[in-house]
Coordinates of C-alpha atoms in Angstrom, one line a residue:
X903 CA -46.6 55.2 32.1
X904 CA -43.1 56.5 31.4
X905 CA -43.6 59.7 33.7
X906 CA -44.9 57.3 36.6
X907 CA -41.8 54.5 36.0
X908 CA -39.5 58.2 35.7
X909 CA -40.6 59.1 39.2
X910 CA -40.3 55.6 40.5
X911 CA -37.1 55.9 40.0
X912 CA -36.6 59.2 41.5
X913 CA -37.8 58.2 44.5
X914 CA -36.0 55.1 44.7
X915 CA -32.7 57.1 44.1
X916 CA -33.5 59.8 46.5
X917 CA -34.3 57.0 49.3
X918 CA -31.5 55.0 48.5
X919 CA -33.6 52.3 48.0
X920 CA -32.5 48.9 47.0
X921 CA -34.5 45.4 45.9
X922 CA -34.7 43.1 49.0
X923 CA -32.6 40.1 47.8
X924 CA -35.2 37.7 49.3
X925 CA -38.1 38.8 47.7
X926 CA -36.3 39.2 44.4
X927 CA -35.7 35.7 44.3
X928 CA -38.8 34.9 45.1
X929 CA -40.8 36.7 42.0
X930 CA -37.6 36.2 39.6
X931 CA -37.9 32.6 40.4
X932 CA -33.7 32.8 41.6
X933 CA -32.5 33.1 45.0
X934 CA -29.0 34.4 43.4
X935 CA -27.3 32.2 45.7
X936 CA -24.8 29.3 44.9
X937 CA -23.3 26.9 47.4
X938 CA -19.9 25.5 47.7
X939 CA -19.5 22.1 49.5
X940 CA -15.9 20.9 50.3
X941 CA -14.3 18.1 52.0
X942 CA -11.2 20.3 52.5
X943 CA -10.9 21.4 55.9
X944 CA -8.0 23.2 56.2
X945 CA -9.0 25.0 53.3
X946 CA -5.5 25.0 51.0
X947 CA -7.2 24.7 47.9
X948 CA -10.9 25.6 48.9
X949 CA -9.8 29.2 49.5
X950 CA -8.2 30.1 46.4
X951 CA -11.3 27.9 44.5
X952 CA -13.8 30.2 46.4
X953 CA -11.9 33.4 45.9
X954 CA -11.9 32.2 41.9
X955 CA -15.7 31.8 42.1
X956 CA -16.5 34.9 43.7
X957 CA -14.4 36.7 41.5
X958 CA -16.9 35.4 38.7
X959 CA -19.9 35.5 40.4
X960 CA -19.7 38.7 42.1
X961 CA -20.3 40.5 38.3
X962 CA -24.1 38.7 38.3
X963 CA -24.2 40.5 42.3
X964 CA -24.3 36.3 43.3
X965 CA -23.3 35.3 47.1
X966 CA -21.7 32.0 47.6
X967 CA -22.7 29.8 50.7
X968 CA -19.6 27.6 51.3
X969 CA -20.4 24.5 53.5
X970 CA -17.5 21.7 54.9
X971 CA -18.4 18.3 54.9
X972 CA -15.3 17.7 56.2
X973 CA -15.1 14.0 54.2
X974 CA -18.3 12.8 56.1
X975 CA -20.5 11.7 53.3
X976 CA -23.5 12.0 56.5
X977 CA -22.7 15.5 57.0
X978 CA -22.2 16.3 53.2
X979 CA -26.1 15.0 53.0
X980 CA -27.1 17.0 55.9
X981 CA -25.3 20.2 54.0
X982 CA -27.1 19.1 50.5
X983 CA -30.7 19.2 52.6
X984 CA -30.0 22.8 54.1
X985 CA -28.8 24.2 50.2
X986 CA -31.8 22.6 48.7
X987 CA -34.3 24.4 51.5
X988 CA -32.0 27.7 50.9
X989 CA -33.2 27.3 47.3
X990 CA -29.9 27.8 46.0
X991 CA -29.5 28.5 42.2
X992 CA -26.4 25.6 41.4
X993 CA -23.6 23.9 43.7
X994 CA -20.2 24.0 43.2
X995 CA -18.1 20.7 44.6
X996 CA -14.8 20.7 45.7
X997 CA -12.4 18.8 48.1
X998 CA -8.9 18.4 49.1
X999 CA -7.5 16.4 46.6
X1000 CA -8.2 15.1 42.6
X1001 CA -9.3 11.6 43.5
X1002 CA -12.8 11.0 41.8
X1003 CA -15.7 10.8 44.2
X1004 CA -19.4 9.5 44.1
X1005 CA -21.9 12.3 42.0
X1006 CA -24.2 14.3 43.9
X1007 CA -26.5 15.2 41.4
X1008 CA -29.3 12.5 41.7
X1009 CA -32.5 14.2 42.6
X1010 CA -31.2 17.5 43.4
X1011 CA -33.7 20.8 41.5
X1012 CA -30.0 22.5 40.5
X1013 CA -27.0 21.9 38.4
X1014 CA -23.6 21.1 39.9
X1015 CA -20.4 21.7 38.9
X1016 CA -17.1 19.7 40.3
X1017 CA -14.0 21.6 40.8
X1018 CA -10.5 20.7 41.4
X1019 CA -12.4 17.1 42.6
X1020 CA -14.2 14.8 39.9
X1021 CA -17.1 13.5 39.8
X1022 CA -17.2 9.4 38.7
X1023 CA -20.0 10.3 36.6
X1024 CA -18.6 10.7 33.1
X1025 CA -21.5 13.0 32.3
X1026 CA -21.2 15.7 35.3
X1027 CA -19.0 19.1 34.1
X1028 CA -15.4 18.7 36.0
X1029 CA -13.1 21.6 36.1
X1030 CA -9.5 20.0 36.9
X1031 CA -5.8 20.7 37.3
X1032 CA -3.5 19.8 34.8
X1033 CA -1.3 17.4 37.0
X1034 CA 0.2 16.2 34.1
X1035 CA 1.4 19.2 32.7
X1036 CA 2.8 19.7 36.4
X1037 CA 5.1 17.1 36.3
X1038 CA 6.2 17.6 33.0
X1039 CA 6.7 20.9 33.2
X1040 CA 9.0 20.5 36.4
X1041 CA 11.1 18.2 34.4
X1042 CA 11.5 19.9 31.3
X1043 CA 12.4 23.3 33.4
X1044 CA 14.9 21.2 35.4
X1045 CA 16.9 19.7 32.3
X1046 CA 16.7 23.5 30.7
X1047 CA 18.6 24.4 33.3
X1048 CA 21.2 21.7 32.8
X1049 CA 20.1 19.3 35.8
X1050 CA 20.7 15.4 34.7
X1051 CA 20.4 13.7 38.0
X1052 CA 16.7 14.7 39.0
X1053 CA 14.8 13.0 42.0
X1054 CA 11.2 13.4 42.3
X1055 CA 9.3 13.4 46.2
X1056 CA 5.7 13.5 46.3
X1057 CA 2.9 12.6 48.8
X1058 CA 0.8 9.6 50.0
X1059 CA 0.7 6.9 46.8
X1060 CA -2.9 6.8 46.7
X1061 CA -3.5 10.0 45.6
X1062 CA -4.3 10.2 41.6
X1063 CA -2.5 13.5 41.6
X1064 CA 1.2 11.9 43.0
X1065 CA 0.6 9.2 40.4
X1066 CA 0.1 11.2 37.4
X1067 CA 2.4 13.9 38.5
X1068 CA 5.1 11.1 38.5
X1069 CA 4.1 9.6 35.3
X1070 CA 4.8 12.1 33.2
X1071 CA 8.0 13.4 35.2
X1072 CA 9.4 10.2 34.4
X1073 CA 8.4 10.0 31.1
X1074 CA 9.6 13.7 30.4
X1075 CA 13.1 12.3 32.1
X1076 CA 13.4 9.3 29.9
X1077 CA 12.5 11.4 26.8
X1078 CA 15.4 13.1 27.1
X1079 CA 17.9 10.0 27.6
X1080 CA 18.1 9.9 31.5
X1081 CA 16.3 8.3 34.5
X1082 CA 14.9 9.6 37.8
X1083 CA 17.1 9.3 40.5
X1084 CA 15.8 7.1 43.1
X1085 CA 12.7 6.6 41.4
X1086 CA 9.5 8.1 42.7
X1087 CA 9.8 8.9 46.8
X1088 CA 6.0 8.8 48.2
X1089 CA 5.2 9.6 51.8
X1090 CA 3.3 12.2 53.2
X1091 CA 2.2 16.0 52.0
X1092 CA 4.1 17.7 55.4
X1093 CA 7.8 19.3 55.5
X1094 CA 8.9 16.3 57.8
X1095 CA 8.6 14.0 54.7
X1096 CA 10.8 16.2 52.5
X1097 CA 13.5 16.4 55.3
X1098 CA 13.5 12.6 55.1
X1099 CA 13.1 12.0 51.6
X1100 CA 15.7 14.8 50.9
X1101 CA 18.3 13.5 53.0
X1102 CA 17.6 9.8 52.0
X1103 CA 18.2 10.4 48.5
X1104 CA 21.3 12.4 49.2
X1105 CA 23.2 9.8 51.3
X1106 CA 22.1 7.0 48.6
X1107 CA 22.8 9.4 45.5
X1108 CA 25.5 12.2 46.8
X1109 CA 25.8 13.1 43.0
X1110 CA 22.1 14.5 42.7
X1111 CA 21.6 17.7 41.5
X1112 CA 18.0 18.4 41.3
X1113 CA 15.1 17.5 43.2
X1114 CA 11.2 17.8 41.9
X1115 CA 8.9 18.1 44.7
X1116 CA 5.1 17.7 44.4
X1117 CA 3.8 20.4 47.1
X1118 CA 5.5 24.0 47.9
X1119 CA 5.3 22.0 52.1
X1120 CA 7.8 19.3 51.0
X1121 CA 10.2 21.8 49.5
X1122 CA 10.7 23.5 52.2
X1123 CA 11.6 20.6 54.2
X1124 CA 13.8 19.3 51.3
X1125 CA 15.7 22.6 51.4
X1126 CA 16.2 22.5 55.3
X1127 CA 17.6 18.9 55.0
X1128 CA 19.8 20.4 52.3
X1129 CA 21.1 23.5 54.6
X1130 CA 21.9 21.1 57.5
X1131 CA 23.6 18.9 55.2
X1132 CA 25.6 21.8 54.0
X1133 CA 24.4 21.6 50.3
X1134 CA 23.7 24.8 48.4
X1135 CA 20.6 25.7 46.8
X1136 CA 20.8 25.9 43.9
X1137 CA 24.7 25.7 43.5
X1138 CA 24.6 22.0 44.6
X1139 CA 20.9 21.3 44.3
X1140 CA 18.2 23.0 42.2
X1141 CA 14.8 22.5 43.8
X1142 CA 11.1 23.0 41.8
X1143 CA 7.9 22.7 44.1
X1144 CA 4.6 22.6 43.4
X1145 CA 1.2 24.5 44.1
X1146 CA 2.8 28.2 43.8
X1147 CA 1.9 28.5 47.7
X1148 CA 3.0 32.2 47.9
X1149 CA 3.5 31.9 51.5
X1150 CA 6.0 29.5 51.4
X1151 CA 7.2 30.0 47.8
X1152 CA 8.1 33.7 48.3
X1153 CA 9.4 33.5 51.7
X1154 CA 11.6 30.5 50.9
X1155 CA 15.8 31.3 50.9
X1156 CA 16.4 31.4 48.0
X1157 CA 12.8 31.8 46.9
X1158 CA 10.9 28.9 45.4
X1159 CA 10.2 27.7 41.9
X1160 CA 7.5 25.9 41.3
X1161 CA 4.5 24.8 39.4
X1162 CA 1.1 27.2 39.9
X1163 CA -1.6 24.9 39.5
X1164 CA -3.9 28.1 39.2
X1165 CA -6.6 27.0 41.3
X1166 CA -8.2 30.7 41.6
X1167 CA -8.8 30.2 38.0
X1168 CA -10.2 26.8 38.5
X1169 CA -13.0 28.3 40.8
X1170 CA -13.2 31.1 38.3
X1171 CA -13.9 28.7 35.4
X1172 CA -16.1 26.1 37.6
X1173 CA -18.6 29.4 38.5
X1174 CA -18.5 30.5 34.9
X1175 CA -20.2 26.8 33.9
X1176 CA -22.2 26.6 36.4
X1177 CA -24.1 30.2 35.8
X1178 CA -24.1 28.4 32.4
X1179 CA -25.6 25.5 33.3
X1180 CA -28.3 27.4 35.5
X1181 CA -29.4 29.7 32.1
X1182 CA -30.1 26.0 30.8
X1183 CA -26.5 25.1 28.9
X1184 CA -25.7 22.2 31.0
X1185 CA -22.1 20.6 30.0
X1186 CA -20.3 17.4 30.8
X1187 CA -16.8 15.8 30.6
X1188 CA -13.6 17.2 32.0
X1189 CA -12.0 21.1 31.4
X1190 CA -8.5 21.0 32.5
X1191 CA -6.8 24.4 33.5
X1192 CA -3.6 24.2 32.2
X1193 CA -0.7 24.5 34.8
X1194 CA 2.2 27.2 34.4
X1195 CA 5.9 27.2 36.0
X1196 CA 7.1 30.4 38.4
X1197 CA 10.8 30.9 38.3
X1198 CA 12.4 32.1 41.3
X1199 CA 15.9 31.4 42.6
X1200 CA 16.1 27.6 43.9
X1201 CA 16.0 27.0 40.4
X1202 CA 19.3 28.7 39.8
X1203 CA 17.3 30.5 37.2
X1204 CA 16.9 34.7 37.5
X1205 CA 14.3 35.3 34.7
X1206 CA 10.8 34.0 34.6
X1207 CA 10.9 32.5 30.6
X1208 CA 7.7 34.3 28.8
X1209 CA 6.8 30.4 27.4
X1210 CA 6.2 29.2 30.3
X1211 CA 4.8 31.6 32.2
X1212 CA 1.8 34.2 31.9
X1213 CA -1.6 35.1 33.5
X1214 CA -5.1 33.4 33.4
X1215 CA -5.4 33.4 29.7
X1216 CA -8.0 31.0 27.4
X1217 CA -4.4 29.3 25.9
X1218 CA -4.7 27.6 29.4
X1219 CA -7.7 26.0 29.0
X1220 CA -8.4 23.1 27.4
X1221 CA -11.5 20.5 27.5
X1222 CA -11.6 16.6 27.7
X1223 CA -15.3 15.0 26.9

């Protein structure tokens, strides 16, 4: 028998033969498939959540079918029908911002993991930002600095990401003896809002001299409004963005500081459960991936501080039930 499996192999080697996919799903009872449904169309965060997947599944030789409900619970249904006929192995959900929505999981043969976007059920296994740590982070970085008279633009109020982002950059703020300036500017995730908000808060408050923004978008426009305003940033103005949006961040003048939500490694960390969860250790509750600062110059900062900074490591992890 070893002689026969020796020339089996051989063979195999010598035809360049390789297992039809298909088939070895099939007889191994796995399609080695997962799918990925968002309701994130344009794809900000669902790109770096499905590279972070990949990037984890792709060691187990697993192929991700992505699929965009594009916020049509209809169409998610539709998408949930065509996964379940694919046979896929576990499902991945994700979406465009961290507001909870409805479970998925009733009646479906595989487990699901939420990234990024929570499930409602307190038993379904969330992998989350740390938008907490965000805002506090901003803060603390912007009083390290020397900044007292900090203003804070976010987007739409409805979001739970602008509220707790806002919560604990005011609380950080007031820790440290001061108060926002302005308080809490919510409008809209685009660059027109920072240009308003920005040059709002500097005609009511011309002694500002930082500004928090909660996307790398409204930073940009926040630093135009400064420019045509004739501020300098960060001589006048120090400016800390969120989302670590490379495009914008490293192309910004002078380059952008801001808050790296790591969502790579929340799609690394949501496929990791889930090829958990399909070898039969299902978990539940919340895993929050810790968020980290970037230094660059609109922070009038020229060295990225090793405490704050630092790759994907398990220090920024930790795990809510």
């Amino acid at each position: 028998a070893t002689a026969t499996r020796e020339r089996v192999f051989a063979a195999a080697e010598q035809l360049r033969y390789r297992p039809n996919d298909l088939v070895k799903g099939i007889f191994g009872h796995r399609s080695f498939t997962v799918g990925l449904i968002t309701s994130d169309s344009f794809g900000r965060f669902t790109g770096p959540i499905m590279a972070g997947a990949e990037d984890a599944l792709g060691q187990g030789q697993v192929s991700v079918i992505m699929c965009d409900s594009r916020g049509d619970v209809n169409r998610e249904a539709r998408h949930l029908d065509a996964l379940v006929g694919r046979r896929v192995d576990g499902l991945i959900v994700t979406g465009r911002c961290s507001n909870p929505r409805p479970s998925v999981m009733s009646g479906l043969p595989f487990p699901v993991v939420y990234a990024h976007t929570p499930s409602m059920d307190p038993d379904d296994l969330c992998v989350m930002v740390d938008d907490v740590g965000a805002g506090r982070l901003a803060a603390e970085h912007l009083m390290d600095v020397g900044r007292r008279r900090i203003a804070h633009i976010s987007g739409p109020a409805d979001f739970a990401a602008v509220a707790k982002r806002a919560k604990a950059f005011t609380r950080a703020v007031e820790e440290a003896g001061l108060r926002p300036v302005g308080g809490v500017r919510t409008g809209f995730w685009c660059e027109a809002w920072g240009r308003e908000a920005a040059n709002s808060i500097i005609a009511e408050y011309p002694d500002v001299d930082a500004i928090y923004c909660g996307s790398d978008l409204l930073a940009r426009g926040a630093a135009d409004a400064l420019r045509e305003a004739g501020r300098s940033v960060p001589d006048d103005i120090a400016l800390v963005g969120t989302d670590n949006w490379r495009l914008i961040a490293e192309s910004a003048r002078p380059t952008l500081t801001t808050v790296d939500l790591n969502m790579t490694l929340v799609g690394r960390r949501a496929a990791e459960a889930l090829v958990k969860a399909i070898d039969g250790n299902r978990g539940h509750g919340r895993l929050t991936v810790r968020a980290t600062l970037v230094v660059r110059g609109s922070s009038g900062v020229t060295y990225q501080s090793p405490t704050k900074l630092g790759g994907y490591h398990e220090s920024c992890i930790h795990s809510t039930p």
